[in-house]
PDB file of C-alpha atoms in Angstrom:
ATOM      1  CA  ASP H   1      -0.059   0.055  -0.003  1.00  0.00           C
ATOM      2  CA  SER H   2       2.970   2.420   0.837  1.00  0.00           C
ATOM      3  CA  LEU H   3       4.093   1.901  -2.700  1.00  0.00           C
ATOM      4  CA  GLY H   4       0.919   2.691  -4.127  1.00  0.00           C
ATOM      5  CA  LEU H   5       0.301  -1.045  -5.700  1.00  0.00           C
ATOM      6  CA  SER H   6      -2.812  -3.306  -5.281  1.00  0.00           C
ATOM      7  CA  PRO H   7      -2.699  -7.036  -5.687  1.00  0.00           C
ATOM      8  CA  LYS H   8      -3.652  -6.631  -9.491  1.00  0.00           C
ATOM      9  CA  ASP H   9      -0.034  -4.913  -9.942  1.00  0.00           C
ATOM     10  CA  ILE H  10       1.658  -8.065  -8.547  1.00  0.00           C
ATOM     11  CA  ASN H  11       2.647 -10.506 -11.377  1.00  0.00           C
ATOM     12  CA  THR H  12       4.304 -13.013  -8.988  1.00  0.00           C
ATOM     13  CA  VAL H  13       3.957 -14.164  -5.408  1.00  0.00           C
ATOM     14  CA  ILE H  14       6.725 -16.146  -3.837  1.00  0.00           C
ATOM     15  CA  LEU H  15       5.879 -18.149  -0.710  1.00  0.00           C
ATOM     16  CA  THR H  16       8.546 -19.440   1.706  1.00  0.00           C
ATOM     17  CA  HIS H  17       5.794 -22.102   2.935  1.00  0.00           C
ATOM     18  CA  LEU H  18       2.172 -22.928   3.051  1.00  0.00           C
ATOM     19  CA  HIS H  19       1.343 -21.952   6.724  1.00  0.00           C
ATOM     20  CA  ALA H  20      -2.179 -19.842   6.681  1.00  0.00           C
ATOM     21  CA  ASP H  21      -0.549 -16.500   8.161  1.00  0.00           C
ATOM     22  CA  HIS H  22       1.546 -16.736   4.846  1.00  0.00           C
ATOM     23  CA  ILE H  23      -1.323 -18.051   1.772  1.00  0.00           C
ATOM     24  CA  ALA H  24      -4.617 -16.742   3.427  1.00  0.00           C
ATOM     25  CA  SER H  25      -4.636 -13.559   1.262  1.00  0.00           C
ATOM     26  CA  LEU H  26      -3.550 -15.391  -1.841  1.00  0.00           C
ATOM     27  CA  PRO H  27      -6.923 -15.060  -3.609  1.00  0.00           C
ATOM     28  CA  GLU H  28      -6.565 -11.467  -3.501  1.00  0.00           C
ATOM     29  CA  PHE H  29      -3.564 -12.288  -5.907  1.00  0.00           C
ATOM     30  CA  GLY H  30      -5.896 -14.263  -8.269  1.00  0.00           C
ATOM     31  CA  SER H  31      -4.190 -13.639 -11.533  1.00  0.00           C
ATOM     32  CA  SER H  32      -0.385 -13.770 -10.054  1.00  0.00           C
ATOM     33  CA  ARG H  33       2.148 -16.424 -10.730  1.00  0.00           C
ATOM     34  CA  ILE H  34       2.626 -18.413  -7.452  1.00  0.00           C
ATOM     35  CA  VAL H  35       5.940 -19.669  -6.823  1.00  0.00           C
ATOM     36  CA  LEU H  36       6.522 -22.452  -4.207  1.00  0.00           C
ATOM     37  CA  SER H  37       8.577 -25.473  -2.858  1.00  0.00           C
ATOM     38  CA  ARG H  38       7.788 -28.442  -5.228  1.00  0.00           C
ATOM     39  CA  THR H  39       8.474 -30.234  -1.600  1.00  0.00           C
ATOM     40  CA  GLY H  40       6.195 -28.137   0.039  1.00  0.00           C
ATOM     41  CA  TRP H  41       3.128 -28.632  -2.363  1.00  0.00           C
ATOM     42  CA  ASN H  42       3.427 -32.260  -2.042  1.00  0.00           C
ATOM     43  CA  GLN H  43       3.752 -32.272   1.570  1.00  0.00           C
ATOM     44  CA  ALA H  44       0.513 -30.091   1.722  1.00  0.00           C
ATOM     45  CA  HIS H  45      -1.024 -33.062  -0.193  1.00  0.00           C
ATOM     46  CA  THR H  46       0.073 -35.781   1.723  1.00  0.00           C
ATOM     47  CA  THR H  47      -0.598 -35.012   5.374  1.00  0.00           C
ATOM     48  CA  SER H  48      -4.270 -37.130   5.943  1.00  0.00           C
ATOM     49  CA  HIS H  49      -5.038 -36.285   9.412  1.00  0.00           C
ATOM     50  CA  PRO H  50      -6.627 -32.812   9.738  1.00  0.00           C
ATOM     51  CA  TRP H  51      -5.037 -32.538  13.325  1.00  0.00           C
ATOM     52  CA  LEU H  52      -1.665 -33.048  11.661  1.00  0.00           C
ATOM     53  CA  ASN H  53      -2.087 -31.060   8.483  1.00  0.00           C
ATOM     54  CA  PRO H  54      -0.938 -27.177   9.125  1.00  0.00           C
ATOM     55  CA  TYR H  55      -1.971 -26.217   5.643  1.00  0.00           C
ATOM     56  CA  PRO H  56      -5.340 -24.327   5.335  1.00  0.00           C
ATOM     57  CA  ARG H  57      -7.342 -26.541   3.082  1.00  0.00           C
ATOM     58  CA  GLU H  58      -9.402 -23.945   1.538  1.00  0.00           C
ATOM     59  CA  ILE H  59      -6.488 -22.007   0.171  1.00  0.00           C
ATOM     60  CA  ILE H  60      -4.931 -25.292  -1.095  1.00  0.00           C
ATOM     61  CA  SER H  61      -8.001 -26.035  -2.798  1.00  0.00           C
ATOM     62  CA  TRP H  62      -7.951 -22.901  -4.336  1.00  0.00           C
ATOM     63  CA  LEU H  63      -4.488 -23.405  -5.677  1.00  0.00           C
ATOM     64  CA  ASP H  64      -5.213 -26.529  -7.086  1.00  0.00           C
ATOM     65  CA  ALA H  65      -7.860 -24.996  -9.236  1.00  0.00           C
ATOM     66  CA  ARG H  66      -5.093 -22.677 -10.798  1.00  0.00           C
ATOM     67  CA  SER H  67      -2.240 -25.224 -11.346  1.00  0.00           C
ATOM     68  CA  ASP H  68      -1.586 -23.325 -14.525  1.00  0.00           C
ATOM     69  CA  GLN H  69      -0.501 -20.439 -12.281  1.00  0.00           C
ATOM     70  CA  LEU H  70       1.733 -22.330 -10.191  1.00  0.00           C
ATOM     71  CA  ARG H  71       5.343 -22.745 -10.400  1.00  0.00           C
ATOM     72  CA  LEU H  72       6.692 -25.377  -8.222  1.00  0.00           C
ATOM     73  CA  VAL H  73      10.511 -25.204  -7.632  1.00  0.00           C
ATOM     74  CA  PRO H  74      12.996 -28.036  -6.807  1.00  0.00           C
ATOM     75  CA  ASP H  75      14.472 -28.187  -3.268  1.00  0.00           C
ATOM     76  CA  GLU H  76      17.626 -26.127  -4.428  1.00  0.00           C
ATOM     77  CA  GLY H  77      19.396 -24.534  -7.291  1.00  0.00           C
ATOM     78  CA  GLU H  78      16.463 -22.978  -9.418  1.00  0.00           C
ATOM     79  CA  THR H  79      16.615 -19.663 -10.477  1.00  0.00           C
ATOM     80  CA  LEU H  80      13.419 -17.578 -11.524  1.00  0.00           C
ATOM     81  CA  ASP H  81      14.267 -14.260 -13.069  1.00  0.00           C
ATOM     82  CA  GLY H  82      17.301 -13.720 -10.638  1.00  0.00           C
ATOM     83  CA  ILE H  83      15.833 -15.527  -7.690  1.00  0.00           C
ATOM     84  CA  SER H  84      17.374 -18.662  -6.421  1.00  0.00           C
ATOM     85  CA  PHE H  85      15.334 -20.919  -3.805  1.00  0.00           C
ATOM     86  CA  GLN H  86      16.871 -23.259  -1.099  1.00  0.00           C
ATOM     87  CA  TRP H  87      14.627 -26.042   0.636  1.00  0.00           C
ATOM     88  CA  VAL H  88      15.617 -26.069   4.496  1.00  0.00           C
ATOM     89  CA  GLY H  89      12.646 -27.488   6.221  1.00  0.00           C
ATOM     90  CA  GLY H  90      12.518 -26.952  10.033  1.00  0.00           C
ATOM     91  CA  HIS H  91       9.732 -24.541  10.826  1.00  0.00           C
ATOM     92  CA  SER H  92       7.812 -26.860   8.375  1.00  0.00           C
ATOM     93  CA  ALA H  93       8.377 -29.372   6.209  1.00  0.00           C
ATOM     94  CA  CYS H  94       8.259 -27.101   3.182  1.00  0.00           C
ATOM     95  CA  SER H  95      10.444 -24.010   4.546  1.00  0.00           C
ATOM     96  CA  GLN H  96      12.404 -22.557   1.716  1.00  0.00           C
ATOM     97  CA  VAL H  97      14.805 -19.462   1.875  1.00  0.00           C
ATOM     98  CA  VAL H  98      14.453 -16.980  -1.121  1.00  0.00           C
ATOM     99  CA  ILE H  99      17.571 -15.595  -2.259  1.00  0.00           C
ATOM    100  CA  LEU H 100      18.488 -12.518  -3.940  1.00  0.00           C
ATOM    101  CA  GLU H 101      21.661 -10.849  -5.007  1.00  0.00           C
ATOM    102  CA  THR H 102      21.595  -7.193  -4.009  1.00  0.00           C
ATOM    103  CA  LYS H 103      23.740  -4.103  -3.824  1.00  0.00           C
ATOM    104  CA  ALA H 104      23.727  -4.914  -0.002  1.00  0.00           C
ATOM    105  CA  GLY H 105      25.234  -8.817  -1.086  1.00  0.00           C
ATOM    106  CA  ARG H 106      23.548 -12.066  -1.196  1.00  0.00           C
ATOM    107  CA  THR H 107      20.123 -11.615   0.725  1.00  0.00           C
ATOM    108  CA  ALA H 108      18.047 -14.399   2.406  1.00  0.00           C
ATOM    109  CA  PHE H 109      14.345 -14.069   2.733  1.00  0.00           C
ATOM    110  CA  SER H 110      14.046 -16.615   5.726  1.00  0.00           C
ATOM    111  CA  GLY H 111      10.456 -16.894   6.276  1.00  0.00           C
ATOM    112  CA  ASP H 112       9.503 -18.015   9.602  1.00  0.00           C
ATOM    113  CA  LEU H 113      13.025 -19.722  10.312  1.00  0.00           C
ATOM    114  CA  VAL H 114      13.923 -16.377  11.709  1.00  0.00           C
ATOM    115  CA  PRO H 115      10.899 -14.955  12.762  1.00  0.00           C
ATOM    116  CA  PHE H 116      12.267 -11.458  14.288  1.00  0.00           C
ATOM    117  CA  ALA H 117      15.595  -9.777  14.138  1.00  0.00           C
ATOM    118  CA  GLU H 118      16.132 -10.744  17.533  1.00  0.00           C
ATOM    119  CA  ASN H 119      15.985 -14.333  16.773  1.00  0.00           C
ATOM    120  CA  TRP H 120      18.647 -13.756  14.202  1.00  0.00           C
ATOM    121  CA  GLU H 121      21.020 -11.336  16.312  1.00  0.00           C
ATOM    122  CA  LYS H 122      21.089 -14.078  19.440  1.00  0.00           C
ATOM    123  CA  ARG H 123      20.685 -17.105  17.147  1.00  0.00           C
ATOM    124  CA  ILE H 124      17.465 -18.123  18.948  1.00  0.00           C
ATOM    125  CA  PRO H 125      15.678 -20.753  16.923  1.00  0.00           C
ATOM    126  CA  THR H 126      11.862 -20.234  15.892  1.00  0.00           C
ATOM    127  CA  GLY H 127       9.734 -21.204  18.570  1.00  0.00           C
ATOM    128  CA  HIS H 128       7.525 -22.942  16.211  1.00  0.00           C
ATOM    129  CA  TYR H 129       9.136 -25.848  14.193  1.00  0.00           C
ATOM    130  CA  GLN H 130       8.642 -29.247  13.151  1.00  0.00           C
ATOM    131  CA  ASN H 131      12.073 -30.452  13.131  1.00  0.00           C
ATOM    132  CA  LEU H 132      14.410 -28.681  15.360  1.00  0.00           C
ATOM    133  CA  ASN H 133      17.639 -30.526  13.948  1.00  0.00           C
ATOM    134  CA  GLU H 134      16.635 -28.959  10.234  1.00  0.00           C
ATOM    135  CA  VAL H 135      16.281 -25.383  11.961  1.00  0.00           C
ATOM    136  CA  ALA H 136      19.787 -25.675  13.382  1.00  0.00           C
ATOM    137  CA  ALA H 137      21.248 -26.649   9.626  1.00  0.00           C
ATOM    138  CA  ALA H 138      19.111 -23.870   8.308  1.00  0.00           C
ATOM    139  CA  TYR H 139      20.567 -21.262  10.652  1.00  0.00           C
ATOM    140  CA  GLU H 140      24.045 -22.663   9.875  1.00  0.00           C
ATOM    141  CA  TYR H 141      23.141 -21.936   6.185  1.00  0.00           C
ATOM    142  CA  LEU H 142      21.955 -18.680   6.728  1.00  0.00           C
ATOM    143  CA  GLU H 143      25.386 -17.636   8.166  1.00  0.00           C
ATOM    144  CA  ARG H 144      26.585 -17.719   4.460  1.00  0.00           C
ATOM    145  CA  PHE H 145      24.594 -14.732   3.615  1.00  0.00           C
ATOM    146  CA  ASP H 146      24.973 -10.911   3.487  1.00  0.00           C
ATOM    147  CA  ALA H 147      21.659 -10.059   4.908  1.00  0.00           C
ATOM    148  CA  ILE H 148      18.795 -11.787   6.631  1.00  0.00           C
ATOM    149  CA  VAL H 149      15.095 -10.755   6.285  1.00  0.00           C
ATOM    150  CA  PRO H 150      12.834 -11.879   9.215  1.00  0.00           C
ATOM    151  CA  GLY H 151       9.455 -13.302   8.418  1.00  0.00           C
ATOM    152  CA  HIS H 152       7.485 -11.346  10.894  1.00  0.00           C
ATOM    153  CA  ASP H 153       9.431  -8.121  12.036  1.00  0.00           C
ATOM    154  CA  PRO H 154       6.972  -5.121  11.097  1.00  0.00           C
ATOM    155  CA  GLU H 155      10.075  -3.153  10.516  1.00  0.00           C
ATOM    156  CA  GLN H 156      13.275  -4.758   9.459  1.00  0.00           C
ATOM    157  CA  PRO H 157      16.433  -3.078  11.422  1.00  0.00           C
ATOM    158  CA  VAL H 158      18.531  -0.859   9.301  1.00  0.00           C
ATOM    159  CA  TRP H 159      21.501  -3.697   9.306  1.00  0.00           C
ATOM    160  CA  MET H 160      19.017  -6.282   7.711  1.00  0.00           C
ATOM    161  CA  GLU H 161      17.756  -3.992   4.812  1.00  0.00           C
ATOM    162  CA  PRO H 162      18.874  -5.208   1.573  1.00  0.00           C
ATOM    163  CA  ALA H 163      20.102  -2.248  -0.680  1.00  0.00           C
ATOM    164  CA  PRO H 164      17.336  -1.227  -3.489  1.00  0.00           C
ATOM    165  CA  LEU H 165      18.421  -3.357  -6.849  1.00  0.00           C
TER     166      LEU H 165
END
């Protein structure tokens, strides 16, 4: 909104994972291409019991009906318009890091693996996870980057903000 854009102006939405707080508003981006982890997509379709399924069925069904708009990326190394992806798991079975090369260097959008800047500064793992060993490995992987963008901070600390492209 601060950029003067509406959902109709967005042509691509990239998801770090499929939890409700990250996908609930997808229908507002009805004509956009949706990019997500193939591992995540498969996971969202294989969890059988509703108590164990953290993915909102109504949005997954909405995505199923728009399979022509989906771009499922492999677990690593895929590049889409200068954007790379790396599956890391941990927070959810489908968590992926989105990687951009910026003037600030290699920048990782961590999703909920690093929910707040304080988590990264103090190396405190996310409190909500499905595999703590994967969270630990993901934090080690994130050490390679010049900037980490947390998934839930309302304002990014200056030291984490990537420079404009």
